[in-house]
PDB file of C-alpha atoms in Angstrom:
ATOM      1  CA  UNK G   1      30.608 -11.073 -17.135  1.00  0.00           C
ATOM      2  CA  UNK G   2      28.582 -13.201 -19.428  1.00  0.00           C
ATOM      3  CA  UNK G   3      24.824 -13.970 -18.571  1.00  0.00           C
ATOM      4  CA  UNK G   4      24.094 -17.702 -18.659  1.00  0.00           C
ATOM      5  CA  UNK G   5      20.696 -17.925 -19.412  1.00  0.00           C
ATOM      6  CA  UNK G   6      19.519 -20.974 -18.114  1.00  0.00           C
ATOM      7  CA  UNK G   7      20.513 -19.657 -14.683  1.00  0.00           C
ATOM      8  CA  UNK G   8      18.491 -17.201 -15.682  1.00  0.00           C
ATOM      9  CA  UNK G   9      14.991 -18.858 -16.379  1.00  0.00           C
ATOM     10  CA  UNK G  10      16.170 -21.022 -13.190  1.00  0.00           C
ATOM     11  CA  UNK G  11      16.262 -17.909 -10.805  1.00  0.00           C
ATOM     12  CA  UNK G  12      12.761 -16.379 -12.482  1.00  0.00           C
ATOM     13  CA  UNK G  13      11.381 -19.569 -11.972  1.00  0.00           C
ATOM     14  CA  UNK G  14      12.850 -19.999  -8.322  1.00  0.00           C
ATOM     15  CA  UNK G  15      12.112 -16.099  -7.689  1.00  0.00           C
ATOM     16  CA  UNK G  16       8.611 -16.645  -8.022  1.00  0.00           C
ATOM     17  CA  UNK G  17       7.881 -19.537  -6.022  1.00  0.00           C
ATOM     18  CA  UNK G  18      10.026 -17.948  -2.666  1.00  0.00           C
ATOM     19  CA  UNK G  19       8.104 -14.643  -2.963  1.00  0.00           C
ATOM     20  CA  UNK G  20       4.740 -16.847  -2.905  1.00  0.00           C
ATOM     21  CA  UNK G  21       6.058 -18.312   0.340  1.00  0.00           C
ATOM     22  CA  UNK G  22       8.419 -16.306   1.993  1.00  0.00           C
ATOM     23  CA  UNK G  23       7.895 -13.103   3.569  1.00  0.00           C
ATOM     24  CA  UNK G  24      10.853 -10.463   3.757  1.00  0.00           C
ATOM     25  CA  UNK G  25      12.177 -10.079   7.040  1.00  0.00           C
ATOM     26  CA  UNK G  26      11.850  -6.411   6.842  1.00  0.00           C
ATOM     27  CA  UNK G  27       7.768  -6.809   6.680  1.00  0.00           C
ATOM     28  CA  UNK G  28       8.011  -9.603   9.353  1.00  0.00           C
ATOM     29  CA  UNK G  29       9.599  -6.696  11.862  1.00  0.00           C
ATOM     30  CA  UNK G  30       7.257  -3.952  10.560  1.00  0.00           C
ATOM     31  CA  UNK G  31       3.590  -6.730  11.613  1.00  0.00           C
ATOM     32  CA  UNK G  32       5.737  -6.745  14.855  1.00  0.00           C
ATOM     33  CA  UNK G  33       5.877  -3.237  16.008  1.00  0.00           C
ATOM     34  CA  UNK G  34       2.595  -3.167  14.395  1.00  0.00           C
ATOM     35  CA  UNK G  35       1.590  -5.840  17.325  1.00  0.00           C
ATOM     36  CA  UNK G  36       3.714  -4.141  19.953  1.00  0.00           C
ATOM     37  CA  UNK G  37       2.093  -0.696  19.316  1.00  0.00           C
ATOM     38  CA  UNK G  38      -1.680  -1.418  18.306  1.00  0.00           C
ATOM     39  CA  UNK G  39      -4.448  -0.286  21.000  1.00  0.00           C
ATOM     40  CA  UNK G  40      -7.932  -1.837  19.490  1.00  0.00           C
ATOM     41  CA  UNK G  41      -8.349  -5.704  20.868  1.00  0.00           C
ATOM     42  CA  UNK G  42      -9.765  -6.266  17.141  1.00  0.00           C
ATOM     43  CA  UNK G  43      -6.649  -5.177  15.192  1.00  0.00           C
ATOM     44  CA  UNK G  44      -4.432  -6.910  17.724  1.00  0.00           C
ATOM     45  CA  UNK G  45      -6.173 -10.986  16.941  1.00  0.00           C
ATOM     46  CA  UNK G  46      -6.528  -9.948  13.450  1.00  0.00           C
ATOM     47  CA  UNK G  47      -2.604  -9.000  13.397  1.00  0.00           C
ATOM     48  CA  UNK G  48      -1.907 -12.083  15.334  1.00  0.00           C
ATOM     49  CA  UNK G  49      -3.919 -14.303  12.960  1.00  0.00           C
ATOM     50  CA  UNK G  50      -1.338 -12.672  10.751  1.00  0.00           C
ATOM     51  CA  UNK G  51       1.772 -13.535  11.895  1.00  0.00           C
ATOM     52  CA  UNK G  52       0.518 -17.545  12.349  1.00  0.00           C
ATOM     53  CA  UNK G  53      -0.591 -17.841   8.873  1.00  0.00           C
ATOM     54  CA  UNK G  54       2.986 -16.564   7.996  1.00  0.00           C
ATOM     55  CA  UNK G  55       4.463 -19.264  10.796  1.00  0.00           C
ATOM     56  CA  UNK G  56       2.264 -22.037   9.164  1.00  0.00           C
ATOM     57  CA  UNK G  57       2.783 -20.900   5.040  1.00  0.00           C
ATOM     58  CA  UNK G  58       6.546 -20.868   6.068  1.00  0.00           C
ATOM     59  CA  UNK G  59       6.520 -23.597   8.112  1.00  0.00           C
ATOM     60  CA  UNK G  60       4.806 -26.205   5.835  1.00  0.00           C
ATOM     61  CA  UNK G  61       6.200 -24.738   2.537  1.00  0.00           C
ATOM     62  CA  UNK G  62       2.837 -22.980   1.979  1.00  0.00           C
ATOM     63  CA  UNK G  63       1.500 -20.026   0.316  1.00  0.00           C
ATOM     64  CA  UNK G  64       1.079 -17.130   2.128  1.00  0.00           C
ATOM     65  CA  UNK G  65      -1.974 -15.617  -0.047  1.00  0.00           C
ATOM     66  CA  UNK G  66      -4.154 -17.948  -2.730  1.00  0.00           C
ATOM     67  CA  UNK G  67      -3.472 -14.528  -5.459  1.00  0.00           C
ATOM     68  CA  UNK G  68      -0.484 -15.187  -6.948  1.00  0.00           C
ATOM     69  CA  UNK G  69      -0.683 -11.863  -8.260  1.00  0.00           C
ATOM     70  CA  UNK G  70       0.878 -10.536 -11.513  1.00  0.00           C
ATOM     71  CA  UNK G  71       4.689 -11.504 -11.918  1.00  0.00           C
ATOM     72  CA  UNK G  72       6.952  -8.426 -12.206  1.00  0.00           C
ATOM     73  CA  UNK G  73      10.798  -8.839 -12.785  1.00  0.00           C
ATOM     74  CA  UNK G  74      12.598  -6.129 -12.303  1.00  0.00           C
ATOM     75  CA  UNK G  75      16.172  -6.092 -13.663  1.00  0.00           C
ATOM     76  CA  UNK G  76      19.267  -4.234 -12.921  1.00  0.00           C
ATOM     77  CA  UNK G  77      21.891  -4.604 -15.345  1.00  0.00           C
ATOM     78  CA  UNK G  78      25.643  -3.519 -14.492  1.00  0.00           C
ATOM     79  CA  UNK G  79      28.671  -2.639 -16.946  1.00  0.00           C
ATOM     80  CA  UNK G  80      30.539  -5.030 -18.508  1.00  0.00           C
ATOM     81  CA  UNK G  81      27.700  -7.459 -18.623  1.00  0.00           C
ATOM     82  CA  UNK G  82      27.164  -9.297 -21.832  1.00  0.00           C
ATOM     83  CA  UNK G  83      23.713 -10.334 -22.488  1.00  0.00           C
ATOM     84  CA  UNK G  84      21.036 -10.516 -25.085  1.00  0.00           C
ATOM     85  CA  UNK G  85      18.249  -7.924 -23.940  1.00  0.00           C
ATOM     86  CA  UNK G  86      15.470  -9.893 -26.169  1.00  0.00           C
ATOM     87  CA  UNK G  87      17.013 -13.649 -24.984  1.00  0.00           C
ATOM     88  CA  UNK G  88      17.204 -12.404 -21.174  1.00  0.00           C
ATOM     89  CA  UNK G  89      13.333 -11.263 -21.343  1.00  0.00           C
ATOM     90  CA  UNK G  90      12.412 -14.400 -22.611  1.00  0.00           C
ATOM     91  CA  UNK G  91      14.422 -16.388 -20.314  1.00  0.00           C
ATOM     92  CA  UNK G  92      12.792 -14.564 -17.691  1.00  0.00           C
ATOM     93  CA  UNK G  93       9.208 -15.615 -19.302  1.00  0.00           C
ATOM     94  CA  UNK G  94       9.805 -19.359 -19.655  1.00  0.00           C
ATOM     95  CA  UNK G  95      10.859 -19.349 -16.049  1.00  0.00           C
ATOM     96  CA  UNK G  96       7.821 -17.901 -14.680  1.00  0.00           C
ATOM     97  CA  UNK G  97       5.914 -20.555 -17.342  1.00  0.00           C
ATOM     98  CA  UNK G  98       7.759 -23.004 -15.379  1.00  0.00           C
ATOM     99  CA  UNK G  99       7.037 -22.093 -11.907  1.00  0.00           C
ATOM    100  CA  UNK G 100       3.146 -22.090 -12.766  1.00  0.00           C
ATOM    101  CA  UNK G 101       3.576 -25.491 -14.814  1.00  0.00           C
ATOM    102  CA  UNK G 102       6.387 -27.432 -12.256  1.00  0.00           C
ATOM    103  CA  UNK G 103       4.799 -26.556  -8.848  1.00  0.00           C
ATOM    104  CA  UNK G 104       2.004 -25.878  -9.687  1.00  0.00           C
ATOM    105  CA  UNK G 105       0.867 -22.578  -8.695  1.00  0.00           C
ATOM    106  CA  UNK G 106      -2.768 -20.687  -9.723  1.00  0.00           C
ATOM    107  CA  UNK G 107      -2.240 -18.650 -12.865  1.00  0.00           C
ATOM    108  CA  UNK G 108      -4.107 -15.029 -12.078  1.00  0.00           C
ATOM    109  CA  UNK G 109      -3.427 -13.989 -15.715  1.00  0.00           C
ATOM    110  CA  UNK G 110      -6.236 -13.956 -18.404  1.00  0.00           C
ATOM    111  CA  UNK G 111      -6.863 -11.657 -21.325  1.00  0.00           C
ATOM    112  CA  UNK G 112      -8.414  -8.790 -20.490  1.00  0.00           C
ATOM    113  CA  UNK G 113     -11.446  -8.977 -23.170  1.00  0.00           C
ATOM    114  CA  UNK G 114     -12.317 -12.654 -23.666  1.00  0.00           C
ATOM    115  CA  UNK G 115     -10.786 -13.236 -19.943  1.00  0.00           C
ATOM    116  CA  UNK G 116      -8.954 -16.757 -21.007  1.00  0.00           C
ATOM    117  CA  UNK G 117      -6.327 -18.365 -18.957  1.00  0.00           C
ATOM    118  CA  UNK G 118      -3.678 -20.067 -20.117  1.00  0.00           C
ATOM    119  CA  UNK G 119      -2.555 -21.384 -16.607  1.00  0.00           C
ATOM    120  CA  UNK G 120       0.938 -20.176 -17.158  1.00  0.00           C
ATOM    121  CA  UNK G 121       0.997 -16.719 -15.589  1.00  0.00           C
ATOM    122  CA  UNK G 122       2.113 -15.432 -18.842  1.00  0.00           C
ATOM    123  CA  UNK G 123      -0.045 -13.146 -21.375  1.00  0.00           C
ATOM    124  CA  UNK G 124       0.041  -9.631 -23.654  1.00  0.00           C
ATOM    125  CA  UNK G 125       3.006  -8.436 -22.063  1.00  0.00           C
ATOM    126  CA  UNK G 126       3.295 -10.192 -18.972  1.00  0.00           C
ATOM    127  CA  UNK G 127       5.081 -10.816 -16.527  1.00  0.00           C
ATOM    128  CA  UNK G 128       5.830  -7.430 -16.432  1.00  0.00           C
ATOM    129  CA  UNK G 129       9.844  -6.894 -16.784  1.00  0.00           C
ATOM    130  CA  UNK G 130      11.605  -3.599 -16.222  1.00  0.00           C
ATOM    131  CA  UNK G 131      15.341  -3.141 -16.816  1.00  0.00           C
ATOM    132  CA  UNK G 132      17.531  -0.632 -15.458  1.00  0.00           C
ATOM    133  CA  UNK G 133      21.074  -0.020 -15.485  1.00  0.00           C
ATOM    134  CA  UNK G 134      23.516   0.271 -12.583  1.00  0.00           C
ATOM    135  CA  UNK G 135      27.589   1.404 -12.806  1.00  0.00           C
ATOM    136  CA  UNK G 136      28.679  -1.574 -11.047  1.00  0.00           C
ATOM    137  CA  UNK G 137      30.372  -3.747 -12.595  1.00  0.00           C
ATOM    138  CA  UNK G 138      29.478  -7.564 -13.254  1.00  0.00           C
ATOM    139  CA  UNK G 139      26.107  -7.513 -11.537  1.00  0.00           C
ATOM    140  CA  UNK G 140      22.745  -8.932 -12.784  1.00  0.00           C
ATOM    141  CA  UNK G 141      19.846  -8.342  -9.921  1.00  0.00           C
ATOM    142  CA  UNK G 142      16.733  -9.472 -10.798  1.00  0.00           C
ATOM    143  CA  UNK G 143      13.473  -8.532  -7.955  1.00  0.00           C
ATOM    144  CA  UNK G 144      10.278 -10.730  -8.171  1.00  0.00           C
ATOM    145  CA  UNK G 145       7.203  -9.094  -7.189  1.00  0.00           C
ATOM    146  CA  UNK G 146       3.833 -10.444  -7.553  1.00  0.00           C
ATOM    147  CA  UNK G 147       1.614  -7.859  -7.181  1.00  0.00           C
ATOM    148  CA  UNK G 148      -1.881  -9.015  -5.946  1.00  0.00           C
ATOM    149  CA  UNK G 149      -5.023  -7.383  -7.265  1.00  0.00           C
ATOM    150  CA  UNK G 150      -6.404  -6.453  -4.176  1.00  0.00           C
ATOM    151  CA  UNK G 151      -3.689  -4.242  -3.555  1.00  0.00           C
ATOM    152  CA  UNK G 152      -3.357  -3.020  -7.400  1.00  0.00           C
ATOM    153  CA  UNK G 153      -6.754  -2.532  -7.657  1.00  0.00           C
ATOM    154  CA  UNK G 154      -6.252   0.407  -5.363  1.00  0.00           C
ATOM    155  CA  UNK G 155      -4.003   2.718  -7.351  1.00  0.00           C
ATOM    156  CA  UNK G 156      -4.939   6.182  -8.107  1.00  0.00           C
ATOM    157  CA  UNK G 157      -3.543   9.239 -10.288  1.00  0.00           C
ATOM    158  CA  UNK G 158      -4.946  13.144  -9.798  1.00  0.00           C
ATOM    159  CA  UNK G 159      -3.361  15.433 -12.082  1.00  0.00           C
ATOM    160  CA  UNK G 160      -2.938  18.510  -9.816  1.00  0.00           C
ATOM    161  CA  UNK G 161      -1.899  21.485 -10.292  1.00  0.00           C
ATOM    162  CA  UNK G 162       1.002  23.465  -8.668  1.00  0.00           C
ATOM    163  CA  UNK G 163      -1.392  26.003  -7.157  1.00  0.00           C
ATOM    164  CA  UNK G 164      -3.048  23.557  -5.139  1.00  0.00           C
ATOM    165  CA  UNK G 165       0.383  23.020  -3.335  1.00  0.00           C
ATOM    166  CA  UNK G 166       1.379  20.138  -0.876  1.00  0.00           C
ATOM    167  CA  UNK G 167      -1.965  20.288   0.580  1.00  0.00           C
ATOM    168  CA  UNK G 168      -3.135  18.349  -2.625  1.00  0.00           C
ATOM    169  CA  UNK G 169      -0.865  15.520  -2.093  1.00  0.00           C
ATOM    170  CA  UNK G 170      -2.019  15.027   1.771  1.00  0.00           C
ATOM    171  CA  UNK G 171      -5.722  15.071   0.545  1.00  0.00           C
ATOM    172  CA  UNK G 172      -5.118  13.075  -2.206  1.00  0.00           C
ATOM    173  CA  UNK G 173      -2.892  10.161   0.092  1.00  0.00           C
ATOM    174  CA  UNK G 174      -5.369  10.258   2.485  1.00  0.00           C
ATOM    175  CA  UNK G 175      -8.865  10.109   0.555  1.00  0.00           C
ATOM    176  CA  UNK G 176      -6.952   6.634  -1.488  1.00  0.00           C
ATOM    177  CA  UNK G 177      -6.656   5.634   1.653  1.00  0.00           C
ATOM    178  CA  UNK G 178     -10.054   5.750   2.829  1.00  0.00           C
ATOM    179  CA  UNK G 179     -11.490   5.066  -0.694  1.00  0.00           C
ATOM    180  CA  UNK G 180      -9.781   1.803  -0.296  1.00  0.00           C
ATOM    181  CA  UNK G 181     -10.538   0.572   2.925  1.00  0.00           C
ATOM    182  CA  UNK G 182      -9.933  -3.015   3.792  1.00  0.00           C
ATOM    183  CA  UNK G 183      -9.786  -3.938   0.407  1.00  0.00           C
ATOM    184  CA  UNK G 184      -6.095  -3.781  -0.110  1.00  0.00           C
ATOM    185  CA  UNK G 185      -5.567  -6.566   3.475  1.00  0.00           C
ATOM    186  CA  UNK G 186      -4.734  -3.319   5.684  1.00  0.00           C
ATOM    187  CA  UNK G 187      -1.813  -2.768   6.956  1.00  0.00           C
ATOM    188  CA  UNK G 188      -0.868  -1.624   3.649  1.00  0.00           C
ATOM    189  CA  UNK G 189       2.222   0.195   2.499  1.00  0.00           C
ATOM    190  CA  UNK G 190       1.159   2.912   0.863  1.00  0.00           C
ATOM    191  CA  UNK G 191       3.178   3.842  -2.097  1.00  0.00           C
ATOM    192  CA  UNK G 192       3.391   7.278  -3.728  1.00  0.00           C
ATOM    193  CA  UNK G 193       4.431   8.990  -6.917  1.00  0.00           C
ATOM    194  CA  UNK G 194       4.797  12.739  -7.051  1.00  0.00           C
ATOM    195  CA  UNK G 195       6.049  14.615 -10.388  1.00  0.00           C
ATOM    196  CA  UNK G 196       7.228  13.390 -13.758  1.00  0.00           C
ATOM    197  CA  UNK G 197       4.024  12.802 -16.061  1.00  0.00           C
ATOM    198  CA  UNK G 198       1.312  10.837 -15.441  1.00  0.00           C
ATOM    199  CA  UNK G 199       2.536   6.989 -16.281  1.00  0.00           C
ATOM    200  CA  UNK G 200       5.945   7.850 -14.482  1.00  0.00           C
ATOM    201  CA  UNK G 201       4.409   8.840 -11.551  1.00  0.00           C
ATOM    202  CA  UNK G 202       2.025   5.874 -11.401  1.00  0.00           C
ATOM    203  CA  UNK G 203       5.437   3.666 -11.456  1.00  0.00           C
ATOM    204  CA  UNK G 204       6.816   6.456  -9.085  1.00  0.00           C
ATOM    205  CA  UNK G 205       4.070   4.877  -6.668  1.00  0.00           C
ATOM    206  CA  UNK G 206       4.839   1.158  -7.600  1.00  0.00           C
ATOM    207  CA  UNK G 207       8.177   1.439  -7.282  1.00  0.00           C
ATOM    208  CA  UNK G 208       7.661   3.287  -3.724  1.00  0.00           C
ATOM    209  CA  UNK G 209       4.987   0.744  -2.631  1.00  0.00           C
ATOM    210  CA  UNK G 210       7.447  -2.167  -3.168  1.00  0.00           C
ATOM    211  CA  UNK G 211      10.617  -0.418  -1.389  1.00  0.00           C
ATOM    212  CA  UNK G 212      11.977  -2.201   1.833  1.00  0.00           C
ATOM    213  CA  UNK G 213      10.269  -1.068   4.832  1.00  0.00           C
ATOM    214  CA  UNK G 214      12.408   1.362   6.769  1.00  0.00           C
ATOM    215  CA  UNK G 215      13.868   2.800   3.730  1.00  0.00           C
ATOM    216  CA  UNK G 216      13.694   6.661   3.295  1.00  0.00           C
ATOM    217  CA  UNK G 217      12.863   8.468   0.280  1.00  0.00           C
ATOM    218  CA  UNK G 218      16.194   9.626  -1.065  1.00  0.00           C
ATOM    219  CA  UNK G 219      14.920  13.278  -1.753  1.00  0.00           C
ATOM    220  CA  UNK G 220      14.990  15.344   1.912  1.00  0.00           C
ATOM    221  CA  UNK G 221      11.734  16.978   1.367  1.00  0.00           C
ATOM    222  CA  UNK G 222       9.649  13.429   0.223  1.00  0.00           C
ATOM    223  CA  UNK G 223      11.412  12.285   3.272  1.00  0.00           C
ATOM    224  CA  UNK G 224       9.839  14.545   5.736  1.00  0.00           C
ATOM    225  CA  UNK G 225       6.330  14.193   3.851  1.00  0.00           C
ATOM    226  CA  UNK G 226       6.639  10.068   4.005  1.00  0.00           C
ATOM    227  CA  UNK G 227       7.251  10.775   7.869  1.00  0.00           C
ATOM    228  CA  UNK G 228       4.015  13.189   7.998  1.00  0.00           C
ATOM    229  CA  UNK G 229       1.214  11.183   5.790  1.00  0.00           C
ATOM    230  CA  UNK G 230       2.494   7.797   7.731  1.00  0.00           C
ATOM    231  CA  UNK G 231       1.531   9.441  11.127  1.00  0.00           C
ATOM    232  CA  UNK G 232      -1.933  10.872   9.447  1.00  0.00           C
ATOM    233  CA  UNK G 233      -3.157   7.580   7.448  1.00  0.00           C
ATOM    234  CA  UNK G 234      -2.701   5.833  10.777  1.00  0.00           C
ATOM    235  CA  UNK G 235      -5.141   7.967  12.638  1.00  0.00           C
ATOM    236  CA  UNK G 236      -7.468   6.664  10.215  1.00  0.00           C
ATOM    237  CA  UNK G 237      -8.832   4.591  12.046  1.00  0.00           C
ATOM    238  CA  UNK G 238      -9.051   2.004   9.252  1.00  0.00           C
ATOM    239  CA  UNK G 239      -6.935  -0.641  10.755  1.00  0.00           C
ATOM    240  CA  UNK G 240      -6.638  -4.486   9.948  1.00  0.00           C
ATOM    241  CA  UNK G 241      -8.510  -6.067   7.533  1.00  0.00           C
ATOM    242  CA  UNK G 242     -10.690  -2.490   7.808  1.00  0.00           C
ATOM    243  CA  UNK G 243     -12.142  -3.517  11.095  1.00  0.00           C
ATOM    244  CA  UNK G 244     -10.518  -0.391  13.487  1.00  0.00           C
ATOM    245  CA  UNK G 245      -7.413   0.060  14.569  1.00  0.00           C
ATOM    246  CA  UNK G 246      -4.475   2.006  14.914  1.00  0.00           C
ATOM    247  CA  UNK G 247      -2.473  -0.141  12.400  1.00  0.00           C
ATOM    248  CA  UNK G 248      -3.717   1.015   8.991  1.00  0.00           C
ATOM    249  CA  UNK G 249      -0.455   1.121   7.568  1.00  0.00           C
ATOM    250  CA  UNK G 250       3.059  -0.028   7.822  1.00  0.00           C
ATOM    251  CA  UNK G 251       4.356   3.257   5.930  1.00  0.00           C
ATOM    252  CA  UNK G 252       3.532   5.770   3.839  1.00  0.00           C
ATOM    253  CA  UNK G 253       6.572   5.679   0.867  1.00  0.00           C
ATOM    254  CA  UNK G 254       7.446   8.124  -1.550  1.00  0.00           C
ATOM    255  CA  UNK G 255      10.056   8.809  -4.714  1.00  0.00           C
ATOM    256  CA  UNK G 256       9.611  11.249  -6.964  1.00  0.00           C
ATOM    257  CA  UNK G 257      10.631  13.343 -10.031  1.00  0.00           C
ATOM    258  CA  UNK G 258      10.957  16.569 -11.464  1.00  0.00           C
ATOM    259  CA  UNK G 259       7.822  17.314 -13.295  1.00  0.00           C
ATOM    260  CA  UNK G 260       6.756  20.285 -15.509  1.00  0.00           C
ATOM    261  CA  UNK G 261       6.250  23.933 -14.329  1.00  0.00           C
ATOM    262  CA  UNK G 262       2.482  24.045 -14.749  1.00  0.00           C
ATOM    263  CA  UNK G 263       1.426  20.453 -13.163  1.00  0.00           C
ATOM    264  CA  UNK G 264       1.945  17.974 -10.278  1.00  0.00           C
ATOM    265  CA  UNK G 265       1.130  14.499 -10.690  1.00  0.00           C
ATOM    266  CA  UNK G 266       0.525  12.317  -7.685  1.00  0.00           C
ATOM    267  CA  UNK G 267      -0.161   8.703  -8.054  1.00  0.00           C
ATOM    268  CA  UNK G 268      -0.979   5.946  -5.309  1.00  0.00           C
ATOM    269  CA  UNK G 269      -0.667   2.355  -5.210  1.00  0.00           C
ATOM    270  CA  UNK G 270      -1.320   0.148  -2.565  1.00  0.00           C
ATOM    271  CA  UNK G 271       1.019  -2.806  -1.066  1.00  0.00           C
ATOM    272  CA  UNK G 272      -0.880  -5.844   0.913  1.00  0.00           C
ATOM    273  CA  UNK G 273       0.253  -7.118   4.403  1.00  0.00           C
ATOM    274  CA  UNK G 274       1.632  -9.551   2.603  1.00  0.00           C
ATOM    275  CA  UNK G 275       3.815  -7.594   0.941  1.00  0.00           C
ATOM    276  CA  UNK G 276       5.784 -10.533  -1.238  1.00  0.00           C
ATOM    277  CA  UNK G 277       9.137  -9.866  -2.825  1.00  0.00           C
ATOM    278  CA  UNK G 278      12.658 -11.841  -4.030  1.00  0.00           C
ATOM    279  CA  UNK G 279      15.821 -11.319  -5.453  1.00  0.00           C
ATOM    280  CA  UNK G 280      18.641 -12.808  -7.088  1.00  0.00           C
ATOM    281  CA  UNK G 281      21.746 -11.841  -7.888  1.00  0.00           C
ATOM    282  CA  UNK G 282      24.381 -12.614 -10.195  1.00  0.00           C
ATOM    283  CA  UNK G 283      27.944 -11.979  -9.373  1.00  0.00           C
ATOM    284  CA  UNK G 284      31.157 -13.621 -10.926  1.00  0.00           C
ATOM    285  CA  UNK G 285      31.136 -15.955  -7.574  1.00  0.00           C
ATOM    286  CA  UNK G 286      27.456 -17.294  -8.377  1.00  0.00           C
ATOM    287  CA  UNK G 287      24.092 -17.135  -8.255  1.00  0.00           C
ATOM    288  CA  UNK G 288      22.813 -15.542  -4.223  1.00  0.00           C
ATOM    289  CA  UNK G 289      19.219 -14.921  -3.416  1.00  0.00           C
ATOM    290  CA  UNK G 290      17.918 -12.735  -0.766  1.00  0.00           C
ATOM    291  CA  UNK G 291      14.947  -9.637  -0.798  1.00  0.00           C
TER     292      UNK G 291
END
């Protein structure tokens, strides 16, 4: 399968704009058992002022959240796909240029010394682009996330040590947690990296903080410790927006690596409520888009 790359810098430009405005359905269910389930009269208007600003955003082709965040494309690549890796990333660039430019939409990206905007969402390596590769055949996916700062500027990394055991990890989890407060727009989905070295497991945590909700950790024993810290950050206390509540979090998420024998990293970042994503993908048949 040959990549047309047009389509390409059409879907990156397209991506962003429907994860600005559309909410996955999967974090539309999770605010409603949130609703059905949450005890504190506070947390339960602030959860319903919520869901209408998603109603309205959707309904009037709005944003959901002013931050437009930092673009990140993540790509999965299958075999027999013929593409130019350097073409492809820029294709992916112009598009989110255009989104910025053709909509418009607030550019959150300035340098990080002299703090200038270009108003095009593009700088010094960003948007952000991962690839990856996948064994199926003729198959481009390409996920849009734009990650807000209130939620990325909650991430965290302790270098632990294996002595300290899994107790380190729930301390760890749970002090971010509290350390951040209603900073990140509680209910959050807490993302976490465990293992590898120290900037794997900080995209351990990313990549964990931007997983569909109700997805398990594919690793039994990060499994059973998702279903543990989720139950602990939500007696918290936190809640909402940080004003109470038993709705601090949607989930605690968690992938992992092997690491080496005489350290343990763990790694935290934080998802918003509005926890924006899109996807396209590329098949033979066309171009579909989804989350």
């Amino acid at each position: 399968m040959k990549i047309d790359l047009q389509a390409v810098e059409d879907a990156a430009m397209t991506l962003y704009i429907r994860a600005l405005k559309m909410l996955p359905p999967d974090v539309k269910a999770g605010l409603d058992r949130l609703t059905r389930t949450e005890t504190a009269a506070t947390a339960q208007s602030v959860l319903a002022t919520m869901v209408t600003n998603i109603q309205v955003a959707e309904a009037t082709d709005n944003l959901l959240c002013q931050d437009t965040g930092i673009p990140i494309y993540n790509l999965l690549i299958g075999s027999n796909v013929q593409v130019d890796g350097h073409a492809l990333k820029q294709a992916i660039r112009r598009g989110c240029e255009r989104a910025t430019r053709e909509h418009p939409l607030r550019s959150s990206v300035v340098h990080p010394l002299t703090r200038k905007n270009n108003h095009t969402s593009c700088g010094i390596e960003v948007p952000v682009i991962h690839i990856d590769f996948s064994p199926t055949p003729d198959l481009l996916d390409i996920e849009m996330i734009p990650k807000g700062s209130g939620s990325e500027n909650n991430s965290f990394l302790k270098m632990a040590i294996p002595a300290e055991g899994i107790d380190a990890i729930k301390t760890f989890v749970i002090d971010c947690v509290l350390a951040a407060g209603g900073k990140t727009c509680p209910p959050t989905i807490v993302g976490v990296g465990l293992g590898g070295t120290s900037n794997l497991s900080v995209a351990l945590a990313k990549r964990a903080a931007t997983r569909e909700l109700g997805s398990r950790c594919s690793d039994p024993e990060g499994a059973r410790l998702e279903e543990a810290l989720s139950a602990a950050v939500n007696q918290l206390g936190v809640g909402p927006q940080g004003l109470g509540g038993d709705s601090t979090a949607f989930a605690v998420q968690i992938e992992l690596a092997s690491t080496h024998i005489t350290m343990n990293p763990i790694a935290v970042n934080m998802q918003c409520h509005s926890a924006r994503r899109a996807r396209a993908t590329f098949t033979p048949a066309g171009v579909t888009y989804g989350y």
